[in-house]
PDB file of C-alpha atoms in Angstrom:
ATOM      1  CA  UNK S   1      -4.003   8.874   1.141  1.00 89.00           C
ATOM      2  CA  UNK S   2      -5.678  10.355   4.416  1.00 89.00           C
ATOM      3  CA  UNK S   3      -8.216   8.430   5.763  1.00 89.00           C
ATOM      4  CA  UNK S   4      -7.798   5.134   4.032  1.00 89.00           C
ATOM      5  CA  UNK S   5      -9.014   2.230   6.269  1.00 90.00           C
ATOM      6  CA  UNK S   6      -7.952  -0.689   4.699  1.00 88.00           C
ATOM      7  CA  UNK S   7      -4.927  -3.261   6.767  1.00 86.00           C
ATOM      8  CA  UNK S   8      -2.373  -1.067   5.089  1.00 89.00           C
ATOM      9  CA  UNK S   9      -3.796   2.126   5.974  1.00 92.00           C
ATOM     10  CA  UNK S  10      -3.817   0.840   9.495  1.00 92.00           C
ATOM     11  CA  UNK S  11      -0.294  -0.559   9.481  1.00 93.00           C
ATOM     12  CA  UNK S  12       0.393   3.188   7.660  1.00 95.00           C
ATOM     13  CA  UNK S  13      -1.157   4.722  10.880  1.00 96.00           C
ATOM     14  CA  UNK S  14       0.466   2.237  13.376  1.00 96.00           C
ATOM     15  CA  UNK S  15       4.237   3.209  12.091  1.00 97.00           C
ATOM     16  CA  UNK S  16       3.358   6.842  11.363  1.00 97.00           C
ATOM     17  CA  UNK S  17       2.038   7.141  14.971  1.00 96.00           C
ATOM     18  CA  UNK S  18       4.987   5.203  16.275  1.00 96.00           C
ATOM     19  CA  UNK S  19       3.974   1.749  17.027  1.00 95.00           C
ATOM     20  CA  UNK S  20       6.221  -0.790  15.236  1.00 92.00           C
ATOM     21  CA  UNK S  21       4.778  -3.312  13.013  1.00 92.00           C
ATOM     22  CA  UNK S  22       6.228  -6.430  11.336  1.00 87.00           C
ATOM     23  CA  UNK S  23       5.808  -6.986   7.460  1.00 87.00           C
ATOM     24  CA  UNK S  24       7.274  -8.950   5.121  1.00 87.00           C
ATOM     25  CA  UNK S  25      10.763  -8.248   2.984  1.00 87.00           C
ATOM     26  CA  UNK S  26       9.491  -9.323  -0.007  1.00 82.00           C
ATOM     27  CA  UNK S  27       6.376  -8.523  -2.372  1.00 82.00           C
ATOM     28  CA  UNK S  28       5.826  -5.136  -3.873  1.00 87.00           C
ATOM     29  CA  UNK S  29       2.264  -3.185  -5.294  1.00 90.00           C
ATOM     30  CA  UNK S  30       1.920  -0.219  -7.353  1.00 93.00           C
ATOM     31  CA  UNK S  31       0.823   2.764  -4.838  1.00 95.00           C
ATOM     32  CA  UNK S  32      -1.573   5.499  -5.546  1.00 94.00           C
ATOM     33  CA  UNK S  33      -3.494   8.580  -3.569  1.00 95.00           C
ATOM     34  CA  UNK S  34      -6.786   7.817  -3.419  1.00 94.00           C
ATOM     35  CA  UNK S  35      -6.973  11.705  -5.413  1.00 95.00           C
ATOM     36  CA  UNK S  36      -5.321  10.429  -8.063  1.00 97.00           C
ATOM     37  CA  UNK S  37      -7.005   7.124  -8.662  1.00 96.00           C
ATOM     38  CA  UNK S  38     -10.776   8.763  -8.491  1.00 97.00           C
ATOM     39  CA  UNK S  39      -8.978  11.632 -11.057  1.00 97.00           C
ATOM     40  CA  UNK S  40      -8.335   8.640 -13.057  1.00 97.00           C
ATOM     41  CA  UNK S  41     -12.093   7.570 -12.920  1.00 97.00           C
ATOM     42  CA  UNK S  42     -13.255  10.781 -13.894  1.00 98.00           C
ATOM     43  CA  UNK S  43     -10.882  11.055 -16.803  1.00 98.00           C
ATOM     44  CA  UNK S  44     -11.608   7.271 -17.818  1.00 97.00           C
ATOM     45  CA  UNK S  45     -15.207   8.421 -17.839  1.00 96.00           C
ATOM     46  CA  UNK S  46     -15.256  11.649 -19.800  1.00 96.00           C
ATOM     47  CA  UNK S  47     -12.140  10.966 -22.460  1.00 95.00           C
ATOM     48  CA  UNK S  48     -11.669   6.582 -22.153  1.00 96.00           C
ATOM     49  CA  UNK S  49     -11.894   4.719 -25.041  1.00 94.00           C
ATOM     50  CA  UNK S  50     -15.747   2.258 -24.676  1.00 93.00           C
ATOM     51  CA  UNK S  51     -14.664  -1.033 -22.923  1.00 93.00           C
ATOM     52  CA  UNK S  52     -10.881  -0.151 -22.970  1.00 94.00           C
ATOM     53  CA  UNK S  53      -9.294  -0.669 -19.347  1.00 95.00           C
ATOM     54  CA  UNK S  54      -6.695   1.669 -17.558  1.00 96.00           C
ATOM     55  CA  UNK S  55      -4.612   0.446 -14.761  1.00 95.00           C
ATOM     56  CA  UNK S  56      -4.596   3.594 -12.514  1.00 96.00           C
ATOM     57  CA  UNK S  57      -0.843   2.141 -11.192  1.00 94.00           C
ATOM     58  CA  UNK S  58       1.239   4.319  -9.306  1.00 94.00           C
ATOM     59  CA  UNK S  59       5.025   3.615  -8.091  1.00 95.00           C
ATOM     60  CA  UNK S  60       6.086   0.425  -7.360  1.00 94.00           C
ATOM     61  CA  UNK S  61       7.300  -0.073  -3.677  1.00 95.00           C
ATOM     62  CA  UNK S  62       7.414  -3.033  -1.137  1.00 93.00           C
ATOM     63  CA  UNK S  63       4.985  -2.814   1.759  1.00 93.00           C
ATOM     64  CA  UNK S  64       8.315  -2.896   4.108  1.00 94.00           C
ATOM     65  CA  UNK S  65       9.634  -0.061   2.120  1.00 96.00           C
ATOM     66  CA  UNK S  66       6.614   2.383   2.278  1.00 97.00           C
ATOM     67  CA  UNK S  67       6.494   1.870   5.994  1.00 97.00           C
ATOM     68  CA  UNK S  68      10.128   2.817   6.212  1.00 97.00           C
ATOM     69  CA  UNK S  69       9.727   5.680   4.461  1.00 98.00           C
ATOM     70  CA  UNK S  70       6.290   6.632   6.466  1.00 98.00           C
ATOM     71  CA  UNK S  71       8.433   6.692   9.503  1.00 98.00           C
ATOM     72  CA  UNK S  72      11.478   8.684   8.346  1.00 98.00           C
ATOM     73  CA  UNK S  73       8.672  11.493   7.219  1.00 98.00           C
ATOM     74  CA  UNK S  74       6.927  11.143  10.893  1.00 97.00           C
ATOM     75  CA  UNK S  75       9.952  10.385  12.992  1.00 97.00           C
ATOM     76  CA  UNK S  76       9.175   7.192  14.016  1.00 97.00           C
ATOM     77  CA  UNK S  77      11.015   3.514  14.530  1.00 96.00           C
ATOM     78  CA  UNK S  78      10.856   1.859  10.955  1.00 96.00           C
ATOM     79  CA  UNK S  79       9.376  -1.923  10.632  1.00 95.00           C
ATOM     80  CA  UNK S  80      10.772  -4.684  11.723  1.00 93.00           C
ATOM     81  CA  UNK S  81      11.175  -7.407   8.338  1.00 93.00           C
ATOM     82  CA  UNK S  82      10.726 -10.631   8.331  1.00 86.00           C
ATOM     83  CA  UNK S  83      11.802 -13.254   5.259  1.00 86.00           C
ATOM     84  CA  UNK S  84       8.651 -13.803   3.124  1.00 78.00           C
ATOM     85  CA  UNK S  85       9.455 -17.644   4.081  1.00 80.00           C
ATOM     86  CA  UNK S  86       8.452 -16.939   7.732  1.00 79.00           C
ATOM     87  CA  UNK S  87       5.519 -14.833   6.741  1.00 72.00           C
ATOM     88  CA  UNK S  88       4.132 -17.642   4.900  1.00 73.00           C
ATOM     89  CA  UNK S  89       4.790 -20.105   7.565  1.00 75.00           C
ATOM     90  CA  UNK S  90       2.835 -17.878  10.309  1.00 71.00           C
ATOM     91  CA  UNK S  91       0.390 -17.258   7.644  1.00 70.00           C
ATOM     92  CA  UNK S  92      -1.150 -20.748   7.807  1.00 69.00           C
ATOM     93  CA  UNK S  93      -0.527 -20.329  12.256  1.00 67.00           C
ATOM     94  CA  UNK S  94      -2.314 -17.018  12.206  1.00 69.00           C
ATOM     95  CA  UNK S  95      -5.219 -18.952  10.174  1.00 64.00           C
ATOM     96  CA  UNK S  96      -5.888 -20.315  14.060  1.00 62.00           C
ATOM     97  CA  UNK S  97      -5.310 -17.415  15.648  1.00 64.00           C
ATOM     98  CA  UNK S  98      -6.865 -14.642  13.563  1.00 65.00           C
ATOM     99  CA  UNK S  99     -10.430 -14.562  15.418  1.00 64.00           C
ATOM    100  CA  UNK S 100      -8.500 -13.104  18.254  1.00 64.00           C
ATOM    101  CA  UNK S 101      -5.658 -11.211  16.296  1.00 57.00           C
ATOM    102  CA  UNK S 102      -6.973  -7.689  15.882  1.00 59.00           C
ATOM    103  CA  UNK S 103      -4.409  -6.835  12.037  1.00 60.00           C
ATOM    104  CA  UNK S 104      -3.564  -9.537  10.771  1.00 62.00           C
ATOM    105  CA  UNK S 105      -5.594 -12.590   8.917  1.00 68.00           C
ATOM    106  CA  UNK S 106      -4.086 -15.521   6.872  1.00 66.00           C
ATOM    107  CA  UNK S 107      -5.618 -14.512   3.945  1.00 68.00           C
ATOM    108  CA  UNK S 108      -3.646 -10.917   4.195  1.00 69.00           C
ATOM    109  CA  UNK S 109      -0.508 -12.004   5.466  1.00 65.00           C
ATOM    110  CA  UNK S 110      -0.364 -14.609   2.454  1.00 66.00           C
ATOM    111  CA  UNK S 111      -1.003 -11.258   0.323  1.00 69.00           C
ATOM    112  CA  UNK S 112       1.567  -9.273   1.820  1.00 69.00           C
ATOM    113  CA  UNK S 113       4.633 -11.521   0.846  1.00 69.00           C
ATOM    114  CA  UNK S 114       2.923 -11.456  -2.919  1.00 71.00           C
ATOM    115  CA  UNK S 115       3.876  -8.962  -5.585  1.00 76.00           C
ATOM    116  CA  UNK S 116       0.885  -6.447  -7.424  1.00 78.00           C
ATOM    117  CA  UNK S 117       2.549  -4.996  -9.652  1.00 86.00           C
ATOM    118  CA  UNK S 118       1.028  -3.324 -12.733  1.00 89.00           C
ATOM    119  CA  UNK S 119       1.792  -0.098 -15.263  1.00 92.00           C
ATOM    120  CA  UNK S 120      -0.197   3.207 -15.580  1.00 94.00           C
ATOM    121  CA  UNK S 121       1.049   4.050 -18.887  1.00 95.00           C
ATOM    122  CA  UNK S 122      -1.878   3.694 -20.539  1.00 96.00           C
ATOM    123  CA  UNK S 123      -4.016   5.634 -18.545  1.00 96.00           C
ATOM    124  CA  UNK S 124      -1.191   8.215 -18.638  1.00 96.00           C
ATOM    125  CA  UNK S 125      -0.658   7.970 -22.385  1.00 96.00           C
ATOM    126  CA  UNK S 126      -4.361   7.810 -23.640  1.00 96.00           C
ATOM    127  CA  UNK S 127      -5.936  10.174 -20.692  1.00 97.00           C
ATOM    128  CA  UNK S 128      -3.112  12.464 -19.400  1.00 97.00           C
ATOM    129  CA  UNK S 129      -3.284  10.782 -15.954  1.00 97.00           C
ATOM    130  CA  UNK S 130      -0.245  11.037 -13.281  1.00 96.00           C
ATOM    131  CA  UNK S 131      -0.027   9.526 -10.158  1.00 96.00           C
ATOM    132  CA  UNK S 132       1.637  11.718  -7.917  1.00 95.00           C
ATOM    133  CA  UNK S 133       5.025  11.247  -5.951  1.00 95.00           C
ATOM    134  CA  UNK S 134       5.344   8.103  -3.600  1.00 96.00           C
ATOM    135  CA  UNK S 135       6.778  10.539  -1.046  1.00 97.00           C
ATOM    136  CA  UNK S 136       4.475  13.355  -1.319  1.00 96.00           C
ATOM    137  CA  UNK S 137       1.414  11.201  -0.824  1.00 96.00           C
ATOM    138  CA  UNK S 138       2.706   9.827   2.076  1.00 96.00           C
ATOM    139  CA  UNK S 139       3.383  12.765   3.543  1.00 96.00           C
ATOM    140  CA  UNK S 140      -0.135  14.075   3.094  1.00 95.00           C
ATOM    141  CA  UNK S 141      -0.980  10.491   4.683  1.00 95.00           C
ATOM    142  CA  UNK S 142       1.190  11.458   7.866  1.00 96.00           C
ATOM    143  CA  UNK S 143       0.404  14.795   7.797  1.00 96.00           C
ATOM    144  CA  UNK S 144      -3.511  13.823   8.032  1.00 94.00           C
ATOM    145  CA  UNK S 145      -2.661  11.456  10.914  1.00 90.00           C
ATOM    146  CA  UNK S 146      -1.099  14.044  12.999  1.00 78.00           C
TER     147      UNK S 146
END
């Protein structure tokens, strides 16, 4: 959502203002507005079960995917892919380089070729929580950038 300021919410920002970025084919996470997920908290709070966990998992989607979609909604070049082989392989060159490389580190290019992937269902089942559209989040996302 707006104003996140994590690595992906700067490589969100890069493509969305029209710089093109280079990400991985592979991997895939579960993606949620930051609304949704502190909804979740609330409702964990007030209605969870004591002790019980709830994934607050949204769509699945591959980093390279989201970014292509963030730049059909904002008009701007899509990422350029690269095989998760070569992301690994420039993972353990950017360890060298990444006192001096402003986005990337090792450690996150090694995470973006990995898969998070995870189910809300219990959260949705046991505490009526939804995670809204993939799209519609990232348009709010774009739309906050602009």
């Amino acid at each position: 959502g707006p104003g996140d300021t994590s690595q992906v919410g700067a490589l969100l920002e890069r493509t969305a203002r029209g710089g093109r970025v280079v990400v991985p084919r592979g991997g895939g996470m579960c993606w949620a507005h930051v609304d949704d997920v502190a909804r979740g908290h609330v409702l964990a709070m007030g209605q969870g079960d004591p002790g019980a966990a709830y994934m607050l998992a949204g769509p699945c989607a591959s980093l390279a995917d989201v970014l292509r979609r963030v730049a059909t909604i904002a008009g701007t070049a899509p990422p350029w892919t690269l095989p998760t082989s070569v992301v690994r392989v420039a993972s353990t060159a950017t360890a060298l380089l990444e006192r001096i490389v402003p986005d990337y580190s090792a450690e996150a290019l090694r995470a973006s070729a990995a898969t998070y992937l995870g189910t809300g269902t219990r959260a949705e089942s046991e505490l009526g929580w939804r995670a809204r559209d993939l799209d519609e989040g990232l348009r709010e996302t774009v739309a906050a950038l602009a």
